[in-house]
Each structure stands twice: as C-alpha cells, then as structure tokens.
XYZ file of C-alpha atoms in Angstrom:
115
model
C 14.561 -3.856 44.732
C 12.326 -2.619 47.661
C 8.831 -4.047 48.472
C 5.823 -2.078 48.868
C 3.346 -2.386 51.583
C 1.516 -5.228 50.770
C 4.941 -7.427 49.795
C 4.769 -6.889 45.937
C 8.116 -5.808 44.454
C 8.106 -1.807 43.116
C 7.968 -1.605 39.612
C 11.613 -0.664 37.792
C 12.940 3.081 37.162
C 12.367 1.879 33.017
C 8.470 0.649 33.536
C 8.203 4.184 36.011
C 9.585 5.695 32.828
C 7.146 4.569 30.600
C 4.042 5.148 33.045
C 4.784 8.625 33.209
C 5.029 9.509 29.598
C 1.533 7.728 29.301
C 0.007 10.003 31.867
C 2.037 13.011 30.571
C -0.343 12.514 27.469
C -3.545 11.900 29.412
C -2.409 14.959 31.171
C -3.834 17.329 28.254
C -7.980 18.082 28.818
C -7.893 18.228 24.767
C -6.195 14.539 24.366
C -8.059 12.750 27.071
C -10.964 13.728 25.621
C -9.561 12.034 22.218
C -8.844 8.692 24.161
C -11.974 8.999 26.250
C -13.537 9.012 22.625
C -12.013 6.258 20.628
C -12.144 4.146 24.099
C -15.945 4.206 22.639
C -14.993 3.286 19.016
C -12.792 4.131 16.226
C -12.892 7.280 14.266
C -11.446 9.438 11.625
C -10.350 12.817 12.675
C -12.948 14.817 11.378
C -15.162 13.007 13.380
C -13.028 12.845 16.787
C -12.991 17.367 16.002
C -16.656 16.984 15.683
C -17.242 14.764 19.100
C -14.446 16.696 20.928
C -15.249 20.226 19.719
C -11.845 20.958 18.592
C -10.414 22.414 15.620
C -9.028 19.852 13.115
C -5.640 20.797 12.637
C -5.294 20.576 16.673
C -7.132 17.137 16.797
C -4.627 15.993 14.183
C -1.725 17.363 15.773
C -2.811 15.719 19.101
C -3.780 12.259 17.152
C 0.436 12.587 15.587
C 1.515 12.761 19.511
C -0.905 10.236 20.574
C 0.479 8.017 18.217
C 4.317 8.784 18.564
C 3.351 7.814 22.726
C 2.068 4.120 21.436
C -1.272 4.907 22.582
C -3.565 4.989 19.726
C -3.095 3.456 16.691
C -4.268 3.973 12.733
C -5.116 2.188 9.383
C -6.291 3.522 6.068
C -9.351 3.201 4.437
C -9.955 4.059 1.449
C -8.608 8.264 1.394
C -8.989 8.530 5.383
C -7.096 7.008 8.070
C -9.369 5.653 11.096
C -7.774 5.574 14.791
C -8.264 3.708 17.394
C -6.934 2.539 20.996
C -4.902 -0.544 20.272
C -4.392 -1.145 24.288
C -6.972 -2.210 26.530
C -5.094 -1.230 29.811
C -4.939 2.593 28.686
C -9.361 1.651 27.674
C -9.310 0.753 31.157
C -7.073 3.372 33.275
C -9.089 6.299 31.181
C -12.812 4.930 31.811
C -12.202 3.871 35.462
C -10.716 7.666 35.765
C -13.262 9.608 33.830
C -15.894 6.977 35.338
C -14.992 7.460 38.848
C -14.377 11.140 38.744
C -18.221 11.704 36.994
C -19.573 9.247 39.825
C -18.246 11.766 42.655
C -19.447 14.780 40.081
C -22.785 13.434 40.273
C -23.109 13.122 44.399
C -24.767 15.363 46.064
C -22.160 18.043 48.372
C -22.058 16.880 51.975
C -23.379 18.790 54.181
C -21.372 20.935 56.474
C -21.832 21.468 59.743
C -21.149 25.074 61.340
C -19.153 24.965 64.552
C-alpha cells in the first residue's frame, strides 16, 4: 500500500468507496441543508421542510436516500417518525465545512491592487 506525505498509509480502494458515496450525498444543496439541520437536533420531516424551505414530499424523498447512505437515522414516536444524525464524524465533516466556508463568507474581499 503506498504512504502519503507525512508516512501514514493511504486509506483502501473499499474505505475510498465508502467516502465518496458519503460526499455524493452531501453533494446535493437540498440534503446538506437536511444534515446541516439535524447536526443541530432531531426532527420530524415537517419540521426539517419548514427549517429547510423545501417541499415535503422532496424533504422526505431526500430523508429515504439519506437513510439508505447510513447517514441519518429514524425512530417512531407516537404517528411520526423523528430523524436524526446517528454519526458524529459526518456532525463533524458538515459543521467544520459549512463553518469554515461562512467564516471566509463573512471576511471582508482583499483588496486588489491595480498594476
């Protein structure tokens, strides 16, 4: 297996495999925002169509996917079913992502210089 640059083995084809099917579903604007949201808390899906401005069918549909990829989770109560992020490594990847990409939002432009 080859080494990266600092010595550390690279990670295998089946691990590669499974870290781009997790970003494939980050990769939608519309289920991002549905992880960004339950990385806050738990929520039914009338509530996640509410906080993410979606429609509910398409919140639902993109819950079923998000769920398929292992990266939310669900349990009944009473009539509804409440999701949530079951893994605190995909909590983490999405906030330090969405954190560090509103950080540079928030700086002011540089300044150019003309030539």
């Amino acid at each position: 297996m080859a080494t990266a640059g600092n010595g550390s083995e690279d990670p295998s084809a089946d691990v590669l495999d499974q870290a781009a099917a997790a970003f494939g579903m980050l990769a939608s604007p519309a289920r991002l925002h549905i992880v960004w949201a339950l990385a806050q808390g738990e929520s039914d899906v009338t509530g996640l169509a509410d906080r993410v401005g979606g429609a509910l069918p398409a919140v639902s549909q993109h819950l079923t996917k998000l769920k398929l990829a292992g990266l939310v989770r669900a349990r009944r109560e009473g009539r509804r079913q409440v999701y949530f992020v079951d893994d605190p490594d995909i909590v983490d990847v999405v906030r330090l992502m969405v954190g560090r990409l509103t950080d540079r939002a928030e700086l002011p432009a540089p300044r150019v210089r003309g030539l």
